[in-house]
Amino acid sequence: MSLPYRYYDVRRVTGEVTQIDVDNGRVEQAGSSFFDKAVIRVLGEKGWGILSVSGEEAEFETLPESFIQEAYDASQVTNVHIPIQETPSHLHVVPAMKENPADVSLDEKVTILLDMYKATNGQDIVSRRINYIEKDETVSFSDCLGHAYTYHLCRCGFSVLAVASRAGVVQMGYERDHTISGLNIRHRQDLAREATERAQKLLDAKPAKGGVMRAVLDPELAGVFAHEAVGHASEGDLVKEGSSILKGKINEQIGSTLLTIVDDPSLPQFGFCPVDDEGTETKRTEIIKNGILSAYLHSKETLASVGDGVAGHCRGMPGVEPIVRMSNTFIENGDSTYDEIISECRSGILLKGSRGGQVDPGRGMFQFNAEYGFLIENGECTTMVRDVSLSGEILQTLHTISLIGNDLALHPGYCGKGGQTVPVTDGAPHLLLDNAVVGGCEID
């Protein structure tokens, strides 16, 4: 081609999405849909031109020159010069599945979920819902440098929601599990019962009192903290835009010397990326090492313009331009046992689970809602509490971590950014925070 582009690539994603929704005993949805989308990126003399087309039109070997021309023409709109960094390219092997969901009929999946639904029955339970989603994708990538990859990956999982109500008090229990290792809904009544029992117990739980106190975070909430408060702030596009509290802090001590936070897209968890969506090799990246900010997460573009980090963290939904995203983000194990952490806390609160929250990576502020908690008195867990949250400044909170457990656990889910949602995994061991800002219904 004679166009004066500096680079171009093509990513095609073909697949099938299956969704089942059981709402209060009724199968509200059960079916599959197909998709075949492609996105073409051309880097002109200055910036990017992006073109989305149907997948069948985007075969690399027969790619119409008119598509490159159209994307190139779009690139001429920008007056900002965008550099990109050459990066190593490699495809990791996709792990084999234990049971391929494609081998199980839709009717059988519905039957399994309806059987799971029965386990959500209980006193004071007023609403029950089970969702299943399965996404089977074949991804093909090619670029003008001669890199070409094709891989197949199936992700599936389910969630269970039970809502309990009594005397005007409404509480819910929620459980989920998502995986890349194959069908995971057989014999999972245990999680359905856990969600149900928690919703019932929360009706009797006391509203929490807020204040500044010692707090123990369970692996789920600590993982959310790592993802939301640190992971997003380490994304190279936010750093480039000046929207990150971590900008300019590489090699600075920003947290406890006990703390190491990792993002690893090559880890075969729910956020696994065999290769990133611009053809870069994925590998373990230590964002924070022993409390020192060590690396940002990057695309080819942000690595070239920001530096101080690792590419291979660029992801996009089918047919959409990829952007810098996390994958499997977690806090490394420490040396303390759970019992040691609770005992050392002495007086405070144990926060468990996550009901979402918000973070401002530019100002460095966060607020997360826990599912529930337990008071810690004289080094022992006692009374169950509800309506409890954790908030504070990111950098200040990182310095308050005084113990890190040895019980790392990972939790799969989804992350939204820039109008795109991608599968991720968050994780951590138990953490002990000194002087945590805990929100509740009353302030001591």
Short mmCIF file of C-alpha atoms in Angstrom, two decimals:
data_model
loop_
_atom_site.label_atom_id
_atom_site.label_comp_id
_atom_site.label_asym_id
_atom_site.label_seq_id
_atom_site.Cartn_x
_atom_site.Cartn_y
_atom_site.Cartn_z
CA MET A 1 0.00 0.00 0.00
CA SER A 2 1.27 3.46 -0.85
CA LEU A 3 -0.34 5.36 2.02
CA PRO A 4 2.17 7.11 4.34
CA TYR A 5 0.93 5.40 7.50
CA ARG A 6 3.33 4.55 10.33
CA TYR A 7 1.46 1.49 11.58
CA TYR A 8 -1.81 -0.39 11.24
CA ASP A 9 -3.46 -3.45 12.77
CA VAL A 10 -6.67 -5.42 12.44
CA ARG A 11 -8.47 -7.25 15.27
CA ARG A 12 -11.44 -9.49 14.51
CA VAL A 13 -13.58 -11.13 17.19
CA THR A 14 -16.13 -13.78 16.25
CA GLY A 15 -18.26 -15.48 18.84
CA GLU A 16 -21.45 -16.47 20.55
CA VAL A 17 -23.01 -15.16 23.76
CA THR A 18 -25.41 -17.32 25.77
CA GLN A 19 -27.47 -15.77 28.57
CA ILE A 20 -29.94 -17.31 31.00
CA ASP A 21 -31.91 -15.31 33.55
CA VAL A 22 -34.00 -17.01 36.23
CA ASP A 23 -36.05 -14.40 38.10
CA ASN A 24 -38.20 -15.60 41.00
CA GLY A 25 -38.62 -19.04 39.50
CA ARG A 26 -39.36 -17.92 35.97
CA VAL A 27 -36.93 -18.28 33.10
CA GLU A 28 -37.06 -14.71 31.80
CA GLN A 29 -34.33 -15.22 29.21
CA ALA A 30 -32.57 -18.21 27.68
CA GLY A 31 -30.86 -17.92 24.35
CA SER A 32 -27.76 -17.26 22.31
CA SER A 33 -26.67 -14.55 19.91
CA PHE A 34 -23.79 -14.40 17.47
CA PHE A 35 -21.39 -11.59 16.65
CA ASP A 36 -18.55 -10.98 14.22
CA LYS A 37 -16.84 -7.59 14.55
CA ALA A 38 -13.55 -6.08 13.54
CA VAL A 39 -11.68 -2.87 14.23
CA ILE A 40 -8.94 -1.43 12.02
CA ARG A 41 -6.46 1.07 13.47
CA VAL A 42 -4.19 3.16 11.28
CA LEU A 43 -1.55 5.48 12.70
CA GLY A 44 -1.02 8.28 10.20
CA GLU A 45 1.65 10.96 10.21
CA LYS A 46 0.25 12.20 13.53
CA GLY A 47 -2.65 10.37 15.18
CA TRP A 48 -4.92 7.34 14.98
CA GLY A 49 -7.73 6.63 12.55
CA ILE A 50 -10.23 3.98 13.68
CA LEU A 51 -12.66 2.03 11.51
CA SER A 52 -15.14 -0.58 12.74
CA VAL A 53 -16.52 -3.07 10.21
CA SER A 54 -18.17 -6.47 10.16
CA GLY A 55 -15.72 -9.28 10.81
CA GLU A 56 -16.26 -11.06 7.51
CA GLU A 57 -15.08 -7.93 5.68
CA ALA A 58 -11.81 -7.80 7.61
CA GLU A 59 -9.86 -10.88 6.53
CA PHE A 60 -6.26 -9.67 6.74
CA GLU A 61 -5.09 -11.45 3.59
CA THR A 62 -7.86 -9.85 1.51
CA LEU A 63 -8.34 -6.65 3.49
CA PRO A 64 -9.69 -3.99 1.09
CA GLU A 65 -7.27 -1.11 0.64
CA SER A 66 -10.31 1.16 0.88
CA PHE A 67 -10.60 0.27 4.60
CA ILE A 68 -7.02 1.31 5.26
CA GLN A 69 -7.64 4.46 3.22
CA GLU A 70 -10.78 5.29 5.21
CA ALA A 71 -9.04 4.79 8.57
CA TYR A 72 -6.02 6.72 7.32
CA ASP A 73 -8.24 9.61 6.22
CA ALA A 74 -9.75 9.69 9.71
CA SER A 75 -6.26 9.91 11.18
CA GLN A 76 -5.67 13.17 9.35
CA VAL A 77 -8.18 14.99 11.54
CA THR A 78 -5.84 15.17 14.53
CA ASN A 79 -3.01 17.69 14.82
CA VAL A 80 -1.43 15.95 17.83
CA HIS A 81 1.58 13.76 17.10
CA ILE A 82 1.25 10.37 18.78
CA PRO A 83 4.37 8.24 19.24
CA ILE A 84 4.19 4.48 19.71
CA GLN A 85 6.70 2.04 21.14
CA GLU A 86 7.73 -1.21 19.46
CA THR A 87 6.94 -4.08 21.83
CA PRO A 88 7.63 -7.82 21.95
CA SER A 89 4.86 -10.02 20.59
CA HIS A 90 4.00 -13.50 21.83
CA LEU A 91 0.90 -15.69 22.23
CA HIS A 92 0.44 -17.62 25.49
CA VAL A 93 -1.27 -21.02 25.33
CA VAL A 94 -4.93 -20.97 26.36
CA PRO A 95 -5.51 -23.57 29.14
CA ALA A 96 -7.75 -26.52 28.30
CA MET A 97 -11.28 -26.51 29.73
CA LYS A 98 -12.48 -29.24 32.10
CA GLU A 99 -15.94 -29.27 30.49
CA ASN A 100 -16.66 -27.28 27.36
CA PRO A 101 -19.93 -25.33 27.81
CA ALA A 102 -20.57 -25.77 24.09
CA ASP A 103 -21.04 -29.51 24.74
CA VAL A 104 -23.95 -28.84 27.14
CA SER A 105 -27.33 -27.98 25.67
CA LEU A 106 -29.22 -24.82 26.56
CA ASP A 107 -32.02 -26.91 28.09
CA GLU A 108 -29.59 -28.72 30.37
CA LYS A 109 -28.05 -25.45 31.52
CA VAL A 110 -31.51 -24.10 32.34
CA THR A 111 -32.30 -27.27 34.31
CA ILE A 112 -29.07 -26.93 36.32
CA LEU A 113 -29.82 -23.30 37.15
CA LEU A 114 -33.41 -24.06 38.18
CA ASP A 115 -32.07 -26.72 40.54
CA MET A 116 -29.63 -24.15 41.97
CA TYR A 117 -32.53 -21.74 42.35
CA LYS A 118 -34.25 -24.13 44.76
CA ALA A 119 -31.38 -23.65 47.21
CA THR A 120 -32.25 -19.95 47.51
CA ASN A 121 -35.56 -20.64 49.29
CA GLY A 122 -35.74 -19.51 52.91
CA GLN A 123 -37.61 -17.61 55.58
CA ASP A 124 -38.02 -13.88 54.86
CA ILE A 125 -36.64 -14.31 51.33
CA VAL A 126 -38.81 -12.15 49.05
CA SER A 127 -36.84 -12.14 45.79
CA ARG A 128 -34.39 -14.51 44.14
CA ARG A 129 -32.46 -14.28 40.91
CA ILE A 130 -29.81 -16.31 39.09
CA ASN A 131 -27.95 -15.12 35.98
CA TYR A 132 -25.69 -17.14 33.71
CA ILE A 133 -23.52 -15.74 30.94
CA GLU A 134 -21.22 -17.55 28.54
CA LYS A 135 -19.07 -15.84 25.93
CA ASP A 136 -17.25 -18.00 23.39
CA GLU A 137 -14.80 -15.98 21.28
CA THR A 138 -12.30 -16.53 18.51
CA VAL A 139 -9.88 -13.61 18.27
CA SER A 140 -7.69 -12.95 15.22
CA PHE A 141 -5.04 -10.23 15.13
CA SER A 142 -2.67 -9.08 12.39
CA ASP A 143 -0.52 -6.00 11.91
CA CYS A 144 1.67 -4.44 9.25
CA LEU A 145 4.80 -5.68 11.05
CA GLY A 146 4.00 -9.30 10.26
CA HIS A 147 2.60 -10.34 13.63
CA ALA A 148 -0.47 -12.59 13.36
CA TYR A 149 -2.34 -14.56 16.04
CA THR A 150 -5.56 -16.49 16.41
CA TYR A 151 -6.86 -17.96 19.64
CA HIS A 152 -10.11 -19.27 21.08
CA LEU A 153 -11.26 -18.50 24.61
CA CYS A 154 -14.52 -19.27 26.40
CA ARG A 155 -15.54 -17.42 29.56
CA CYS A 156 -18.60 -18.35 31.56
CA GLY A 157 -20.06 -17.78 34.98
CA PHE A 158 -23.09 -17.12 37.13
CA SER A 159 -24.38 -14.91 39.92
CA VAL A 160 -26.94 -15.53 42.65
CA LEU A 161 -28.95 -12.80 44.38
CA ALA A 162 -31.26 -13.36 47.34
CA VAL A 163 -33.23 -10.50 48.92
CA ALA A 164 -34.69 -10.76 52.42
CA SER A 165 -37.21 -8.43 54.04
CA ARG A 166 -38.72 -8.14 57.50
CA ALA A 167 -40.44 -5.26 59.30
CA GLY A 168 -39.33 -2.72 56.71
CA VAL A 169 -35.69 -3.84 56.70
CA VAL A 170 -34.40 -5.13 53.35
CA GLN A 171 -31.06 -6.89 52.92
CA MET A 172 -29.45 -8.97 50.19
CA GLY A 173 -26.93 -11.75 49.79
CA TYR A 174 -24.91 -12.05 46.62
CA GLU A 175 -22.48 -14.66 45.28
CA ARG A 176 -20.81 -15.10 41.90
CA ASP A 177 -18.25 -17.23 40.13
CA HIS A 178 -16.76 -16.76 36.66
CA THR A 179 -14.01 -18.75 34.99
CA ILE A 180 -12.09 -19.67 31.84
CA SER A 181 -11.74 -23.31 32.90
CA GLY A 182 -15.10 -24.54 31.58
CA LEU A 183 -18.71 -24.99 32.72
CA ASN A 184 -18.90 -24.11 36.41
CA ILE A 185 -22.59 -24.33 37.36
CA ARG A 186 -22.85 -28.00 38.25
CA HIS A 187 -23.32 -28.77 41.98
CA ARG A 188 -23.04 -25.12 43.07
CA GLN A 189 -25.99 -25.06 45.46
CA ASP A 190 -23.53 -24.17 48.22
CA LEU A 191 -23.06 -20.65 46.84
CA ALA A 192 -26.82 -20.22 46.45
CA ARG A 193 -27.34 -21.21 50.08
CA GLU A 194 -24.56 -18.86 51.22
CA ALA A 195 -26.24 -15.90 49.50
CA THR A 196 -29.59 -16.83 51.04
CA GLU A 197 -28.28 -17.34 54.56
CA ARG A 198 -26.36 -14.07 54.47
CA ALA A 199 -29.43 -12.10 53.43
CA GLN A 200 -31.34 -13.65 56.34
CA LYS A 201 -28.60 -12.99 58.90
CA LEU A 202 -28.23 -9.37 57.79
CA LEU A 203 -31.83 -8.71 58.82
CA ASP A 204 -30.69 -9.25 62.42
CA ALA A 205 -27.35 -7.48 62.08
CA LYS A 206 -26.81 -4.15 63.80
CA PRO A 207 -26.15 -1.02 61.75
CA ALA A 208 -22.46 -0.20 61.99
CA LYS A 209 -21.10 2.86 63.78
CA GLY A 210 -18.59 4.88 61.85
CA GLY A 211 -15.34 6.46 62.90
CA VAL A 212 -11.57 6.19 62.62
CA MET A 213 -10.50 2.75 63.76
CA ARG A 214 -8.47 -0.32 62.94
CA ALA A 215 -10.02 -2.30 60.13
CA VAL A 216 -9.38 -5.73 58.66
CA LEU A 217 -10.27 -6.08 54.98
CA ASP A 218 -11.20 -9.52 53.67
CA PRO A 219 -9.65 -10.69 50.36
CA GLU A 220 -12.63 -9.54 48.28
CA LEU A 221 -12.76 -5.97 49.60
CA ALA A 222 -8.96 -5.69 49.69
CA GLY A 223 -8.88 -6.87 46.08
CA VAL A 224 -11.43 -4.22 45.11
CA PHE A 225 -9.25 -1.63 46.85
CA ALA A 226 -6.18 -2.81 44.88
CA HIS A 227 -8.12 -2.66 41.61
CA GLU A 228 -10.06 0.55 42.05
CA ALA A 229 -7.76 2.72 44.15
CA VAL A 230 -4.35 1.61 42.82
CA GLY A 231 -4.93 -0.24 39.54
CA HIS A 232 -6.86 2.50 37.78
CA ALA A 233 -4.46 5.17 39.02
CA SER A 234 -1.58 3.17 37.45
CA GLU A 235 -3.15 3.02 33.97
CA GLY A 236 -0.92 4.87 31.54
CA ASP A 237 -3.68 6.82 29.78
CA LEU A 238 -4.85 8.34 33.06
CA VAL A 239 -1.25 9.13 33.99
CA LYS A 240 -0.72 10.77 30.57
CA GLU A 241 -3.88 12.87 30.99
CA GLY A 242 -2.82 14.03 34.45
CA SER A 243 -5.80 12.21 35.97
CA SER A 244 -3.80 10.01 38.35
CA ILE A 245 -2.52 10.66 41.86
CA LEU A 246 0.43 8.41 40.92
CA LYS A 247 1.78 10.63 38.15
CA GLY A 248 5.45 11.47 38.67
CA LYS A 249 5.86 9.12 41.63
CA ILE A 250 7.83 6.25 40.06
CA ASN A 251 10.48 4.97 42.52
CA GLU A 252 8.79 6.79 45.41
CA GLN A 253 7.72 5.03 48.62
CA ILE A 254 3.94 5.41 48.38
CA GLY A 255 2.86 2.70 50.82
CA SER A 256 3.80 0.17 53.45
CA THR A 257 7.00 -1.77 52.81
CA LEU A 258 4.88 -4.91 53.20
CA LEU A 259 2.84 -4.08 50.10
CA THR A 260 3.32 -5.50 46.59
CA ILE A 261 0.55 -5.06 44.00
CA VAL A 262 0.66 -6.94 40.70
CA ASP A 263 -1.27 -6.91 37.44
CA ASP A 264 -0.69 -10.08 35.43
CA PRO A 265 -2.68 -10.61 32.20
CA SER A 266 -0.72 -13.82 31.52
CA LEU A 267 -2.15 -15.48 34.65
CA PRO A 268 -4.80 -18.06 33.65
CA GLN A 269 -7.59 -16.44 35.65
CA PHE A 270 -10.79 -14.74 34.46
CA GLY A 271 -8.87 -11.67 33.24
CA PHE A 272 -6.42 -13.81 31.22
CA CYS A 273 -5.14 -12.31 27.95
CA PRO A 274 -3.11 -14.72 25.74
CA VAL A 275 -1.82 -11.61 23.95
CA ASP A 276 -3.08 -8.08 24.37
CA ASP A 277 -5.38 -6.46 21.83
CA GLU A 278 -2.61 -4.68 19.96
CA GLY A 279 -0.44 -7.79 19.67
CA THR A 280 1.89 -7.17 22.61
CA GLU A 281 3.13 -9.99 24.84
CA THR A 282 1.42 -10.05 28.23
CA LYS A 283 3.39 -10.59 31.42
CA ARG A 284 3.46 -9.99 35.15
CA THR A 285 3.82 -6.31 36.05
CA GLU A 286 4.62 -5.21 39.60
CA ILE A 287 2.87 -1.87 40.01
CA ILE A 288 4.06 -1.49 43.61
CA LYS A 289 7.02 -3.44 45.00
CA ASN A 290 7.60 -3.32 48.76
CA GLY A 291 5.68 -0.07 48.92
CA ILE A 292 7.60 1.59 46.07
CA LEU A 293 5.76 2.58 42.89
CA SER A 294 7.58 0.57 40.24
CA ALA A 295 5.56 0.60 37.02
CA TYR A 296 2.56 1.94 35.16
CA LEU A 297 0.33 -0.21 32.93
CA HIS A 298 0.69 0.68 29.27
CA SER A 299 -0.33 0.40 25.65
CA LYS A 300 2.20 0.97 22.86
CA GLU A 301 1.14 4.61 22.80
CA THR A 302 1.25 5.39 26.53
CA LEU A 303 4.54 3.53 26.97
CA ALA A 304 6.10 5.77 24.31
CA SER A 305 4.69 9.00 25.77
CA VAL A 306 4.82 8.26 29.53
CA GLY A 307 7.37 5.48 29.98
CA ASP A 308 8.18 3.89 33.34
CA GLY A 309 6.23 0.71 32.92
CA VAL A 310 5.22 -2.26 30.81
CA ALA A 311 3.01 -2.54 27.70
CA GLY A 312 0.73 -5.53 27.12
CA HIS A 313 -2.18 -3.98 29.04
CA CYS A 314 -4.29 -2.79 26.10
CA ARG A 315 -7.77 -4.31 25.78
CA GLY A 316 -10.98 -3.59 23.93
CA MET A 317 -14.43 -5.02 23.42
CA PRO A 318 -15.16 -6.61 20.01
CA GLY A 319 -15.17 -4.00 17.24
CA VAL A 320 -13.95 -1.22 19.53
CA GLU A 321 -10.60 0.55 19.85
CA PRO A 322 -8.54 -0.99 22.70
CA ILE A 323 -7.51 1.15 25.66
CA VAL A 324 -5.28 0.63 28.71
CA ARG A 325 -6.99 -1.81 31.09
CA MET A 326 -6.22 -4.05 34.04
CA SER A 327 -6.58 -7.84 33.88
CA ASN A 328 -5.72 -9.90 36.99
CA THR A 329 -4.84 -7.39 39.72
CA PHE A 330 -3.91 -8.54 43.21
CA ILE A 331 -1.97 -7.87 46.40
CA GLU A 332 0.79 -10.41 47.02
CA ASN A 333 0.76 -12.61 50.11
CA GLY A 334 2.40 -11.43 53.29
CA ASP A 335 3.52 -13.47 56.30
CA SER A 336 0.65 -13.12 58.78
CA THR A 337 -2.08 -15.64 59.44
CA TYR A 338 -5.74 -14.63 59.62
CA ASP A 339 -5.82 -15.34 63.36
CA GLU A 340 -2.74 -13.17 63.92
CA ILE A 341 -4.35 -10.29 62.04
CA ILE A 342 -7.60 -10.46 64.02
CA SER A 343 -5.71 -10.74 67.29
CA GLU A 344 -3.40 -7.82 66.45
CA CYS A 345 -6.39 -5.66 65.48
CA ARG A 346 -7.61 -5.99 69.10
CA SER A 347 -10.45 -3.46 68.74
CA GLY A 348 -11.92 -2.52 65.39
CA ILE A 349 -13.95 -4.04 62.56
CA LEU A 350 -13.68 -6.79 59.94
CA LEU A 351 -15.09 -5.67 56.58
CA LYS A 352 -16.27 -8.39 54.21
CA GLY A 353 -17.34 -8.40 50.58
CA SER A 354 -18.03 -5.51 48.25
CA ARG A 355 -21.14 -3.69 47.09
CA GLY A 356 -19.31 -1.29 44.82
CA GLY A 357 -18.25 2.26 45.44
CA GLN A 358 -16.40 5.05 43.73
CA VAL A 359 -12.85 6.28 43.25
CA ASP A 360 -11.31 9.46 41.92
CA PRO A 361 -7.79 8.47 40.78
CA GLY A 362 -6.98 12.09 39.98
CA ARG A 363 -7.76 13.48 43.43
CA GLY A 364 -6.74 10.24 45.12
CA MET A 365 -10.00 9.68 47.01
CA PHE A 366 -12.08 6.50 47.33
CA GLN A 367 -15.21 5.15 49.01
CA PHE A 368 -16.22 1.47 48.97
CA ASN A 369 -19.26 -0.22 50.46
CA ALA A 370 -18.69 -3.54 52.20
CA GLU A 371 -21.39 -6.22 52.11
CA TYR A 372 -21.24 -6.59 55.88
CA GLY A 373 -18.79 -6.80 58.75
CA PHE A 374 -18.04 -8.05 62.25
CA LEU A 375 -16.94 -6.05 65.23
CA ILE A 376 -13.54 -7.06 66.59
CA GLU A 377 -13.37 -6.87 70.39
CA ASN A 378 -10.42 -8.02 72.50
CA GLY A 379 -8.87 -9.62 69.43
CA GLU A 380 -11.93 -11.70 68.51
CA CYS A 381 -14.75 -11.33 65.97
CA THR A 382 -18.07 -10.76 67.71
CA THR A 383 -21.21 -8.99 66.46
CA MET A 384 -22.30 -8.95 62.82
CA VAL A 385 -22.92 -5.43 61.43
CA ARG A 386 -24.33 -4.01 58.20
CA ASP A 387 -24.43 -0.72 56.28
CA VAL A 388 -20.69 -0.21 56.53
CA SER A 389 -18.12 1.37 54.21
CA LEU A 390 -14.45 2.29 53.88
CA SER A 391 -13.23 5.62 52.55
CA GLY A 392 -10.13 7.77 52.52
CA GLU A 393 -7.15 9.03 50.56
CA ILE A 394 -5.37 6.40 48.46
CA LEU A 395 -1.78 7.27 49.36
CA GLN A 396 -2.51 7.81 53.04
CA THR A 397 -4.34 4.48 53.25
CA LEU A 398 -1.49 2.59 51.56
CA HIS A 399 0.78 3.70 54.41
CA THR A 400 -1.66 2.48 57.08
CA ILE A 401 -1.30 -1.20 56.07
CA SER A 402 0.36 -2.79 59.09
CA LEU A 403 -0.15 -6.53 58.41
CA ILE A 404 -0.75 -8.58 55.26
CA GLY A 405 -2.08 -12.10 55.41
CA ASN A 406 -0.85 -15.27 53.74
CA ASP A 407 -4.29 -16.28 52.40
CA LEU A 408 -4.50 -14.67 48.95
CA ALA A 409 -7.86 -15.31 47.28
CA LEU A 410 -8.97 -14.19 43.80
CA HIS A 411 -12.43 -12.98 42.79
CA PRO A 412 -13.57 -12.70 39.15
CA GLY A 413 -15.77 -9.96 37.78
CA TYR A 414 -16.08 -7.21 35.21
CA CYS A 415 -14.59 -3.71 34.97
CA GLY A 416 -16.03 -0.74 33.13
CA LYS A 417 -14.01 2.12 31.67
CA GLY A 418 -14.53 4.43 28.72
CA GLY A 419 -17.85 2.78 27.87
CA GLN A 420 -16.24 -0.65 27.62
CA THR A 421 -16.60 -3.62 29.97
CA VAL A 422 -13.96 -6.37 30.16
CA PRO A 423 -13.49 -9.45 32.37
CA VAL A 424 -11.05 -9.03 35.25
CA THR A 425 -9.93 -10.69 38.46
CA ASP A 426 -9.20 -8.91 41.73
CA GLY A 427 -7.53 -10.45 44.75
CA ALA A 428 -5.69 -10.06 48.01
CA PRO A 429 -5.04 -11.71 51.34
CA HIS A 430 -6.54 -10.22 54.52
CA LEU A 431 -5.14 -6.77 55.36
CA LEU A 432 -4.96 -4.85 58.63
CA LEU A 433 -5.30 -1.07 58.32
CA ASP A 434 -4.49 1.33 61.15
CA ASN A 435 -6.58 4.49 61.39
CA ALA A 436 -9.07 3.49 58.69
CA VAL A 437 -12.03 5.76 57.98
CA VAL A 438 -15.08 3.51 58.44
CA GLY A 439 -18.52 4.78 57.54
CA GLY A 440 -21.74 3.66 59.20
CA CYS A 441 -25.09 4.94 60.38
CA GLU A 442 -23.65 6.71 63.42
CA ILE A 443 -20.33 8.36 64.21
CA ASP A 444 -18.65 7.80 67.55
#
